[in-house]
Coordinates of C-alpha atoms in Angstrom, one line a residue:
Chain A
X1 CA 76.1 132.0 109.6
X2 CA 78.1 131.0 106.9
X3 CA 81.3 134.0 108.0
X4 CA 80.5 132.7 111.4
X5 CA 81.6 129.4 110.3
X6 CA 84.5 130.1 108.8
X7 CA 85.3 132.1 111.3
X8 CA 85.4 129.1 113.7
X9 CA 86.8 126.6 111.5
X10 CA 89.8 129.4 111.2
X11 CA 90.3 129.2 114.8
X12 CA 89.9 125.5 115.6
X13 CA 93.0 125.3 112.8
X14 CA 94.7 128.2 114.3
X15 CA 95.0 125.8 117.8
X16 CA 98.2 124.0 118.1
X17 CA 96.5 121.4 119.8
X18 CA 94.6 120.7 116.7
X19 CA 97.9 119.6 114.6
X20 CA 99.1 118.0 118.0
X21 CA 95.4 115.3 117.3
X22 CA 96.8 114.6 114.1
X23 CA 100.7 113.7 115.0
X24 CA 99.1 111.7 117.9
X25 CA 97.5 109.9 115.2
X26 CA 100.3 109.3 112.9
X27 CA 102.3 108.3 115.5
X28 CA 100.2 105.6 117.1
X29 CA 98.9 104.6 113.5
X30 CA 102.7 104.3 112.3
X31 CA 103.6 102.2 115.4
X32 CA 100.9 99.6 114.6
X33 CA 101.6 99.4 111.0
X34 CA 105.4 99.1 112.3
X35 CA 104.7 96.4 115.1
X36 CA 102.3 94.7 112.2
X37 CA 105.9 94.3 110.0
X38 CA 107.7 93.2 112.3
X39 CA 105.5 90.6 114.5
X40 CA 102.4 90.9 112.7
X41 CA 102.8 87.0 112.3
X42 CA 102.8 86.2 115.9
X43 CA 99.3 88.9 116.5
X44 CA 98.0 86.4 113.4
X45 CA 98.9 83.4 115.1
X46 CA 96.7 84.7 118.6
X47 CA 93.9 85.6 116.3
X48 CA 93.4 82.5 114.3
X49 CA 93.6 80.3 117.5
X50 CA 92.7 76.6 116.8
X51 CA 92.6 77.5 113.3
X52 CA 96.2 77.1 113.1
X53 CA 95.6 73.5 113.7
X54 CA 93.6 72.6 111.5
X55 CA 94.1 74.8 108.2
X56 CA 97.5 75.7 106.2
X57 CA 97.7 78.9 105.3
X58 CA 100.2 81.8 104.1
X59 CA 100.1 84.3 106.9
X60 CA 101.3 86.8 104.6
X61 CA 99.0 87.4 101.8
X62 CA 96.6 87.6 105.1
X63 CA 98.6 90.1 106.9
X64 CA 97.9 92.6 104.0
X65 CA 96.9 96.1 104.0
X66 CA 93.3 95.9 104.2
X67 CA 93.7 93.7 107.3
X68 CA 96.7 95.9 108.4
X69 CA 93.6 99.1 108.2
X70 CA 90.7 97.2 110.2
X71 CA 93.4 96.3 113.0
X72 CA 94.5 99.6 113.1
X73 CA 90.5 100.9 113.6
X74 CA 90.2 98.3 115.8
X75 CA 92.7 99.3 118.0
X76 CA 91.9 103.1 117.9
X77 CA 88.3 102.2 119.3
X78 CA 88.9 104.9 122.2
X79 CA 91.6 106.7 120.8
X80 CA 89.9 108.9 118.6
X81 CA 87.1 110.0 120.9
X82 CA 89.8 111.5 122.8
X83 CA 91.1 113.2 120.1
X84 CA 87.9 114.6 119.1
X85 CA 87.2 115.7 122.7
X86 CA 90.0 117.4 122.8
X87 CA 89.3 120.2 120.1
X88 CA 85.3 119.9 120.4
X89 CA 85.6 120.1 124.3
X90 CA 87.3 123.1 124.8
X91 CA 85.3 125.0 121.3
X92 CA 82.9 126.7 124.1
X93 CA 84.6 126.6 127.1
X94 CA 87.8 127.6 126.0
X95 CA 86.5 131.1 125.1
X96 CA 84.7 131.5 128.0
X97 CA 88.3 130.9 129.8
X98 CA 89.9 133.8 127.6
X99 CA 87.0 135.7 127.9
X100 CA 86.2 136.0 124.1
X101 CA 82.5 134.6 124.3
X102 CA 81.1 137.7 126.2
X103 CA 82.5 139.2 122.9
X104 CA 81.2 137.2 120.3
X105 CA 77.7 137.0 121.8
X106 CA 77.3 140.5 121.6
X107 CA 77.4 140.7 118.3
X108 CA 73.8 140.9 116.1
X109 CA 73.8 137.0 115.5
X110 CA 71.5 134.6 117.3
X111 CA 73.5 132.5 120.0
X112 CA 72.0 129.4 118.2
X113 CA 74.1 130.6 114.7
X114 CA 77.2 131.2 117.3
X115 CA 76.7 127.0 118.6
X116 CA 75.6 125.5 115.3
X117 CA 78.9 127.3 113.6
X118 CA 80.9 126.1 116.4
X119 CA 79.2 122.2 115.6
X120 CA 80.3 122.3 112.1
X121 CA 83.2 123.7 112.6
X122 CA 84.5 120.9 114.8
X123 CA 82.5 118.6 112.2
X124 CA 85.2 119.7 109.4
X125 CA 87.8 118.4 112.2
X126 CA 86.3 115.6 112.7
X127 CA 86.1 114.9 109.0
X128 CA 89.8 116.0 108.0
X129 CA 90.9 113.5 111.1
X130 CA 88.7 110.6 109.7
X131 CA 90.1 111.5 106.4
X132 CA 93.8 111.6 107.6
X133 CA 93.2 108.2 109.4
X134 CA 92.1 106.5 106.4
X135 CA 94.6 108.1 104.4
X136 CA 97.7 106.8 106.7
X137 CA 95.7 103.5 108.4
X138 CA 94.4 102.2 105.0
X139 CA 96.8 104.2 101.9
X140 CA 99.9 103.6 103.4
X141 CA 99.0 100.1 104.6
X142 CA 97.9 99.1 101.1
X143 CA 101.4 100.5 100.1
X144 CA 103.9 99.0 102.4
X145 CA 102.0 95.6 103.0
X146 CA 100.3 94.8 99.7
X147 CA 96.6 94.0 98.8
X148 CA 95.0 91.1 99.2
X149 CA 91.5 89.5 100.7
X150 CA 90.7 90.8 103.8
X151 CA 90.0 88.4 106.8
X152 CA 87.4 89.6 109.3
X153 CA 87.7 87.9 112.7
X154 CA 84.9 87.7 115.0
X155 CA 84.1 85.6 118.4
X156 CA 83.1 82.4 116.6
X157 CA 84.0 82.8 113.1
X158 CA 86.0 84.1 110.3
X159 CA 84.6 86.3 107.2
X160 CA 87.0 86.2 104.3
X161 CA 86.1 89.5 101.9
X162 CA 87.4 89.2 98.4
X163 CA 89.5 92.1 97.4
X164 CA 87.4 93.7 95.4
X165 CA 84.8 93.8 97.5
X166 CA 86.4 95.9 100.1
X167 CA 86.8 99.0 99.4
X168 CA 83.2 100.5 99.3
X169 CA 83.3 98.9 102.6
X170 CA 85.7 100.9 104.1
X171 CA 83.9 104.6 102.2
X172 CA 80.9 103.0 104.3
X173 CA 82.4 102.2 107.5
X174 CA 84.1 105.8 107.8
X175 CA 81.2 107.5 106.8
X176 CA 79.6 105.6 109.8
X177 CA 82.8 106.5 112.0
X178 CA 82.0 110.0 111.1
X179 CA 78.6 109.9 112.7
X180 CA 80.1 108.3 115.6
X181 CA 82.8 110.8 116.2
X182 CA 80.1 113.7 115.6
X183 CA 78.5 112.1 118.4
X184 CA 81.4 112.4 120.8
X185 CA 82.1 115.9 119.3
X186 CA 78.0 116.9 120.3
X187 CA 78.6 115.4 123.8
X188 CA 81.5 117.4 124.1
X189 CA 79.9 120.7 122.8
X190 CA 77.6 120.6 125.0
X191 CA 79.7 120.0 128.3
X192 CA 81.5 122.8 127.0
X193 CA 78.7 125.1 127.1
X194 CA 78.4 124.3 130.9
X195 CA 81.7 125.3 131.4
X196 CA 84.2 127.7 131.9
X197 CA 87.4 126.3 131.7
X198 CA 88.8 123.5 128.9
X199 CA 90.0 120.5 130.7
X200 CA 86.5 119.9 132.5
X201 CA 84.7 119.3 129.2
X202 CA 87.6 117.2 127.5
X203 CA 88.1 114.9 131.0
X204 CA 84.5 114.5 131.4
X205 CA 83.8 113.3 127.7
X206 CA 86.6 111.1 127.5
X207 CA 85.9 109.9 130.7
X208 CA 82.0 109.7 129.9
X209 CA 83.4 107.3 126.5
X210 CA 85.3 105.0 128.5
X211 CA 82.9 104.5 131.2
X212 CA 79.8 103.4 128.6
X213 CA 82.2 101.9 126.2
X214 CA 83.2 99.9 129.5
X215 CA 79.7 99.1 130.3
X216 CA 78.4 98.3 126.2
X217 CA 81.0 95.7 126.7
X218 CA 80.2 94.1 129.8
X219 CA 78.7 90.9 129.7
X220 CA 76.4 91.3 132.3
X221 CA 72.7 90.6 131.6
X222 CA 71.1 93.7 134.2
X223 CA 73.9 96.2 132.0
X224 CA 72.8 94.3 128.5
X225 CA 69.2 94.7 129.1
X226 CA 68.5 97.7 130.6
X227 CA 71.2 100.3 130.1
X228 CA 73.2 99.0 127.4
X229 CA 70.3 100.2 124.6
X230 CA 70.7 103.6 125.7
X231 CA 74.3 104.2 125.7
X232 CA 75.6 106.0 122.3
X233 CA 79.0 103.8 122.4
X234 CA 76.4 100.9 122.1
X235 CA 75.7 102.2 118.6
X236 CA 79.5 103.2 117.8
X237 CA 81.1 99.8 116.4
X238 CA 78.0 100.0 114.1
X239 CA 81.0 100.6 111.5
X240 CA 82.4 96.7 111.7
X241 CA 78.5 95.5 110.3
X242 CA 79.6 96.7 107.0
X243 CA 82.4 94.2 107.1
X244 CA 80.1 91.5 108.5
X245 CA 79.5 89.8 104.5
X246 CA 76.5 87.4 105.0
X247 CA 76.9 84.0 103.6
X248 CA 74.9 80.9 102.6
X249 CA 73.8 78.0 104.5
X250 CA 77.5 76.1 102.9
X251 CA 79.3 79.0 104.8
X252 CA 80.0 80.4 101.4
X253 CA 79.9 84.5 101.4
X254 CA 77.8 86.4 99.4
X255 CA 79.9 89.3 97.5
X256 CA 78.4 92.9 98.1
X257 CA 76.5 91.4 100.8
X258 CA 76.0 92.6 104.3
X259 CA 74.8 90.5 107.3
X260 CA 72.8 92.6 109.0
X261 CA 71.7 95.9 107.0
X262 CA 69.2 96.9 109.4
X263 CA 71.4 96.4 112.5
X264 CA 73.5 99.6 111.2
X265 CA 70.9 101.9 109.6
X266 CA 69.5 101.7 113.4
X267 CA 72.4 102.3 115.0
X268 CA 72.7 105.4 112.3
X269 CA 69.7 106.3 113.2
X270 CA 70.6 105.9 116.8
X271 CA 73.7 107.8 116.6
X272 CA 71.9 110.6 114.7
X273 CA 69.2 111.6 117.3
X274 CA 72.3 111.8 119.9
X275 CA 73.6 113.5 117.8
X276 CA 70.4 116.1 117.5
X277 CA 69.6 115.5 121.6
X278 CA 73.1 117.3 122.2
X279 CA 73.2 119.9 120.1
X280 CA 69.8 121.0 121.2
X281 CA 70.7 120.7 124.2
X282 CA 74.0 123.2 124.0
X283 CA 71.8 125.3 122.1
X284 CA 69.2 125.5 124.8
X285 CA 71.7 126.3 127.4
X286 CA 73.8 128.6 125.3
X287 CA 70.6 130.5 124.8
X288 CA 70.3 130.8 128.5
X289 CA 73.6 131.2 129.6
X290 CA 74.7 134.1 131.7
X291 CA 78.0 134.8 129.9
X292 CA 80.0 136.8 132.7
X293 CA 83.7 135.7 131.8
Chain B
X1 CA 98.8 11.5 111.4
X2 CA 96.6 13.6 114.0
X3 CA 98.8 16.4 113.7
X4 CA 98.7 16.2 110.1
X5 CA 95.2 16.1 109.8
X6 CA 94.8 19.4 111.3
X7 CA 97.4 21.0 109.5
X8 CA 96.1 20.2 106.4
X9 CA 92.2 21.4 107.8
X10 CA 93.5 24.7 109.2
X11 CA 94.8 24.8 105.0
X12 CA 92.0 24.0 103.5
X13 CA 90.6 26.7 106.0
X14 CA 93.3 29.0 105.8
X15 CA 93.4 29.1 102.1
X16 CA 90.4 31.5 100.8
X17 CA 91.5 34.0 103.4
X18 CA 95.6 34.0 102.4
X19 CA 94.1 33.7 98.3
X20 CA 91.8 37.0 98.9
X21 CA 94.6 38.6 100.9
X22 CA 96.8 37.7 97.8
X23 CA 93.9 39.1 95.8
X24 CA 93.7 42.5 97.5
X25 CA 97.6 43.1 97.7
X26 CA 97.0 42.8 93.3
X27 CA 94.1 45.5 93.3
X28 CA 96.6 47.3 95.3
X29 CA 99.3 47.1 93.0
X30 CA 97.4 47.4 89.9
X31 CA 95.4 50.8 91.4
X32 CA 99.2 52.2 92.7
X33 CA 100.7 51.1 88.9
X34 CA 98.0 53.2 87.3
X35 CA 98.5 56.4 89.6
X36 CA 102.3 55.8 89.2
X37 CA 101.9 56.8 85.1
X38 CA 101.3 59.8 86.5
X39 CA 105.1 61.7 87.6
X40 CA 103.7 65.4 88.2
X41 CA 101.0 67.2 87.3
X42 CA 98.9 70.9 87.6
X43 CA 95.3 70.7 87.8
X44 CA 92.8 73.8 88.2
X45 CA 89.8 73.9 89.7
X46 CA 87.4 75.7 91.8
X47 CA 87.2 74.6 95.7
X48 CA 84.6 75.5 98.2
X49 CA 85.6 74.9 101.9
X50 CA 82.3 74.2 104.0
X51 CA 83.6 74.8 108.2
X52 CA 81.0 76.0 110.7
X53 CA 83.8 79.1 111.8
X54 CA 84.9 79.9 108.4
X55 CA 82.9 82.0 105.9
X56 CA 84.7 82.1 102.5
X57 CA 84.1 82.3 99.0
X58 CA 84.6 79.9 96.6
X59 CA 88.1 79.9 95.2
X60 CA 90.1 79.5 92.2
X61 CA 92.9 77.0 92.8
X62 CA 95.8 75.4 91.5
X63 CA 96.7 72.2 92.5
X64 CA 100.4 70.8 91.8
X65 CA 101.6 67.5 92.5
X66 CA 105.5 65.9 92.3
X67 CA 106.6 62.2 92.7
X68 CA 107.3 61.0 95.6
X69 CA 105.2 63.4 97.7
X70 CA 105.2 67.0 96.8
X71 CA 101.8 68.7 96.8
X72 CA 100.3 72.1 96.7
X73 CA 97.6 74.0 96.5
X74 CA 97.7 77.4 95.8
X75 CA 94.5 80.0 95.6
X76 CA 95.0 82.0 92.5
X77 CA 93.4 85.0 93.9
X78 CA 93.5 86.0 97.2
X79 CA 94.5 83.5 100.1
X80 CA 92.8 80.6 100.6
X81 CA 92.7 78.6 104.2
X82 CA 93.7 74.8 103.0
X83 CA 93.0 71.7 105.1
X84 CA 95.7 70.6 106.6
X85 CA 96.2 66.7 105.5
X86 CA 94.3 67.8 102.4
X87 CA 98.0 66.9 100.6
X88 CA 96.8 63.7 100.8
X89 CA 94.3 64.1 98.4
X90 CA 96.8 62.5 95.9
X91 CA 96.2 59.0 96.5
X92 CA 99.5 58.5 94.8
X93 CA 101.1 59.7 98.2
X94 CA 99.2 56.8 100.5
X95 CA 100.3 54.1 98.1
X96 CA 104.2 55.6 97.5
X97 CA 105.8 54.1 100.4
X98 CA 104.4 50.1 99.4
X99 CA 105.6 49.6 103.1
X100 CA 101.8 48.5 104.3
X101 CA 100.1 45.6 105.2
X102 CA 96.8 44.5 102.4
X103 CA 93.6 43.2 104.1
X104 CA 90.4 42.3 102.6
X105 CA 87.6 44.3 104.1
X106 CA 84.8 42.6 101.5
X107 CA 82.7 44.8 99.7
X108 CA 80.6 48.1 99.7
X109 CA 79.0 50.1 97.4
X110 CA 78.9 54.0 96.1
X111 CA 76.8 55.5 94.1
X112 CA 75.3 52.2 92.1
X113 CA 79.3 51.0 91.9
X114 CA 79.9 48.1 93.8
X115 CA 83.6 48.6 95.3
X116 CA 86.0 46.7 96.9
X117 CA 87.0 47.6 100.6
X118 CA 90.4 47.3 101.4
X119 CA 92.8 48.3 104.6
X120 CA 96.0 49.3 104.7
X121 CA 98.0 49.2 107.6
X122 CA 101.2 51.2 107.7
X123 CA 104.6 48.7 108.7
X124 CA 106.7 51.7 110.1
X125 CA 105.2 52.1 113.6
X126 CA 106.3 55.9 113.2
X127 CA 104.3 56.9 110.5
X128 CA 101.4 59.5 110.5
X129 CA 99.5 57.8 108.8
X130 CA 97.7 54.9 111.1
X131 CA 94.9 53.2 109.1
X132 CA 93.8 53.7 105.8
X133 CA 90.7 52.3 104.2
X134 CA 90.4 52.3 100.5
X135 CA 87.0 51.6 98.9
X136 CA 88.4 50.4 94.9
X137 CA 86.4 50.6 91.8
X138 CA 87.8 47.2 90.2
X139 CA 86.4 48.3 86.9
X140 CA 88.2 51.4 86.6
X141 CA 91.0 50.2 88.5
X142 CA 90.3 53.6 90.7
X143 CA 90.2 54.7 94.2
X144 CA 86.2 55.9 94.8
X145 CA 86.6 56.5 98.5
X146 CA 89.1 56.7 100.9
X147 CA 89.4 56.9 105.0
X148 CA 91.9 58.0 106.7
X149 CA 93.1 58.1 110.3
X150 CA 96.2 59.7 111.3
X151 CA 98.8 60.6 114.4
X152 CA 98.8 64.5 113.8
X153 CA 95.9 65.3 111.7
X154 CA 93.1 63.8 113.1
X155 CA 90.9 61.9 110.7
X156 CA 89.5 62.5 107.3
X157 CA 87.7 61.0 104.6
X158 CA 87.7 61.2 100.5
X159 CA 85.3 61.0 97.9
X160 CA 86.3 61.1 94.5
X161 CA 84.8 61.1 91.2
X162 CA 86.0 60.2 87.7
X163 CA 85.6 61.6 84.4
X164 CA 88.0 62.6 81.9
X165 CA 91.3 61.8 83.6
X166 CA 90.2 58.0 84.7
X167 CA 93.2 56.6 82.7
X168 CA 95.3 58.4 84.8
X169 CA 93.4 57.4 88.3
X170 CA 93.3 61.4 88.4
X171 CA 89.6 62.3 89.7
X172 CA 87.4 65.3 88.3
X173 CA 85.7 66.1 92.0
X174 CA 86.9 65.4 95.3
X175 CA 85.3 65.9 98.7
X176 CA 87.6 65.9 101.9
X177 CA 86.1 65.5 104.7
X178 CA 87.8 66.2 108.1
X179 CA 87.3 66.6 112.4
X180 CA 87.1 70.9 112.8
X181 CA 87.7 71.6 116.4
X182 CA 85.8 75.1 118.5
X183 CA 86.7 78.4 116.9
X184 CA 86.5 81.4 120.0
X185 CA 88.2 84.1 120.7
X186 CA 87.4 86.5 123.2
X187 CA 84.8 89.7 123.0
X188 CA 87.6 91.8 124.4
X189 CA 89.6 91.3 121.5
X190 CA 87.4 91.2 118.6
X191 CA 85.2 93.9 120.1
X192 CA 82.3 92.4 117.8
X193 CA 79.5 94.8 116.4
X194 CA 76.1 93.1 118.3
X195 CA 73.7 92.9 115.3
X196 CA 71.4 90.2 117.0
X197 CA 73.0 87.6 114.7
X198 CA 75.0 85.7 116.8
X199 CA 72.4 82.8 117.9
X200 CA 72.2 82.0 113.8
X201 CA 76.1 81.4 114.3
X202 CA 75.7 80.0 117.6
X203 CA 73.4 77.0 116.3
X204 CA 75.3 76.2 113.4
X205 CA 78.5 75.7 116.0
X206 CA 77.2 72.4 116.6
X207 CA 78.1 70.4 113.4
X208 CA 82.0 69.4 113.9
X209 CA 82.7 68.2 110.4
X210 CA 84.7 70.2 107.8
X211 CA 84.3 69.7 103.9
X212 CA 86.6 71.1 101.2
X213 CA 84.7 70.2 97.9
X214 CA 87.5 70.7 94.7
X215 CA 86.4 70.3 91.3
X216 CA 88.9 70.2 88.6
X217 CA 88.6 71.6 85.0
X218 CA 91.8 70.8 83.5
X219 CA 94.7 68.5 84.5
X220 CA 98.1 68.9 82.7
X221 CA 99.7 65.6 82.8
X222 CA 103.2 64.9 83.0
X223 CA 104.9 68.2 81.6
X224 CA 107.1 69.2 84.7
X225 CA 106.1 70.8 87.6
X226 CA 108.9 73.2 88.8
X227 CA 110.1 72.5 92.8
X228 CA 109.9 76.2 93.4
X229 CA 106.3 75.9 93.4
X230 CA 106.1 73.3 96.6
X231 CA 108.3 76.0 98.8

């Protein structure tokens, strides 16, 4: 199990497409952090809204790299699914296409070793993107825009975070992405043991994220209460609850605090059995599959 | 002799009302020649800003004030989000221009002090600043409370208290109150986490007054404040 594993992990790095994820990345991450410097006071000024009426405030020692990082994983809400789709979609179906699997599942290992190596193999690319994103989206932002408090804005109110309160946030929040993304990698997995070519699986997860991120987000009752607590990308901003700092009945925060604790170790837990429901699943069919490519 | 008889009534009349006015327009003067001993100063303190929309923690400020006009206030860690007319906090700055009209409002009282209520009405029909009522501790020759109303910034009240720096008319605690208007932006753009806690927010939305409570530890008192500080 454990040569199979390095054995996949050796061929999801051996994939240009791979390395092409991470440029993507750095690329959109850098133009962000770039359009941050150079307008980030005007983005500010939409987000504080009436706030700009009534309070005085230096918009720079906001605008700092802390704030700079949760904008950027704001903004990268569907970006990364696609990113992750496009390596853990194509981990099954791409050797079927270049008729490798009929190969590999002749050899004396169970076909469930063969799909749980392939699983976390794409969950040490998931992790090494997660990694990289925090590295450029919160490292470099701390770097080229300062540290300071960080200012969480949401519907109907603002949450300032003292600095040092922040960071374990952020270890927290991308440990939680990393569920999230293993969710979209299990989903993907498992369309790709249905298929026999690459693009079907990638389309069809990405397009699968968009469409229940779309209706999470809806603000229609019938998609709220009936469908809404069974979608995975219900679960998947469960990350921003670690920057939700609860506060007193004078609106004062409470350092170290977190509003709602139990709101994110459900959707964990959510996110988790997904996570388990696909990859049984793949491994089901996978042992059933009648490999003819 | 008619004529005369009710010019000299509408004097005798007349007189208590133009005496108090006369009255007033010395409190004035006396409270503006105590806070005018004071040309600068840099006071720390802690302040806690209590808005329904805004969660913060309580920060560590620096206040810094200039004659005529120049104030600041400055979080020393972190950013802090300041109320805007909360510059006024230095009564010094509603008493500088001595372009106002005096009138005796009679008297109130706060906290067991019994104060005297007096409103100042600005001369220069362009100023921001529309009505002011001050509520003065004759005693302490001190401003205890004061209302005002303005063009731009809406309206907003203070509450001081005195300790140490009395001499100075400099107070140890002040609470600004001021009108907070709806905070909302929209789900597509925050993309808010739904942890079944927005109706707590949701009811709180209802109270529409802000409160910025600053207590002060220290005041340093006429030792030069530098300009670059105000920028």
């Amino acid at each position: 199990m454990w040569k199979l594993f390095q054995i996949e992990v050796y061929k999801i790095f051996r994939k240009p497409r791979t390395y092409l994820a991470f440029a993507i990345i750095t690329g959109f991450i850098f133009l962000i952090q770039l359009g941050l410097l150079v307008n980030g006071k005007e983005f500010l000024g939409f987000m504080l809204g009436t706030v700009n009426d009534m309070m005085e405030f230096n918009a720079k020692d906001i605008l700092n790299g802390y704030w700079v990082c949760f904008a950027i994983l704001n903004l990268l809400l569907i970006h990364v699914p696609i990113l992750v789709a496009l390596v853990a979609g194509d981990i099954v179906s791409g050797e079927a296409a270049m008729g490798t699997l009929r190969l590999m599942a002749i050899k004396p290992v169970s076909r469930a070793a063969i799909i749980l190596a392939k699983f976390f193999a794409s969950a040490v690319y998931v992790f090494l993107l997660l990694l990289w994103i925090a590295f450029i989206s919160l490292f470099v932002s701390l770097l080229v825009f300062g540290s300071n408090n960080l200012m969480v804005a949401k519907v109907d109110d603002l949450r300032i975070i003292e600095t040092g309160d922040i960071l374990w946030r952020y270890c927290c929040a991308f440990g939680f992405a990393f569920i999230a993304m293993m969710v979209v990698a299990a989903l993907a997995l498992l369309l790709s043991t249905v298929s026999k070519n690459s693009i079907g699986p990638i389309v069809a997860t990405v397009g699968i994220v968009i469409l229940c991120t779309l209706i999470s987000e809806m603000e229609i009752p019938l998609y709220q209460k009936y469908i809404r607590p069974y979608l995975f990308t219900s679960y998947m901003l469960g990350w921003k609850g670690f920057f939700y700092i609860n506060y007193n009945e004078d609106n004062e925060t409470i350092r170290g605090s977190i509003e709602n604790l139990p709101a994110i170790l459900k959707s964990i837990g959510a996110l988790l059995a997904y996570i388990v429901l696909f990859v049984t699943a793949s491994v089901m069919i996978f042992k059933r599959k009648d490999i003819l490519s | 002799m008619k004529t005369k008889i009710i010019a000299l009534l509408s004097a005798i009349l007349l007189l208590p009302v133009l005496l108090a006015a006369q009255d007033v327009k010395q409190l004035v003067e006396k409270v503006k020649a105590k806070l005018d001993k004071v040309s600068d100063y840099q006071a720390s303190g802690k302040m806690k800003t209590n808005v329904t929309f805004l969660k913060v923690p309580i920060a560590n400020i620096t206040m810094y004030y200039k004659k005529p006009n120049k104030m600041k206030i400055k979080s020393e860690k972190g950013f802090s989000f300041i109320p805007k007319g909360a510059v006024n906090i230095n009564m010094s700055n509603s008493l500088s221009s001595g372009k106002y009209s005096v009138l005796d409002a009679g008297t109130d009282n706060i906290n067991g002090t019994v104060v005297k209520v007096v409103k100042l009405l600005p001369e220069d029909d362009n100023a921001d600043v529309v009505l002011s009522t001050l509520y003065i501790d004759e005693t302490n020759l001190v401003i205890r409370k004061a209302k005002t109303t303005t063009r731009e910034n809406g309206s907003y009240e203070l509450e001081m208290s005195y300790g140490k720096y009395t001499e100075f008319g400099l107070p140890d605690k002040i609470v600004f109150s001021f009108n907070t208007k709806d905070y909302k932006l929209p789900k597509g753009v925050t993309f808010d986490f739904d942890d079944g806690t927005a109706k707590k927010t949701e009811d709180k939305a209802k109270n529409k007054k802000g409160r910025a409570e600053i207590s002060i530890s220290s005041y340093t008192v006429n030792k030069g404040v530098d300009d670059t500080v105000f920028q």
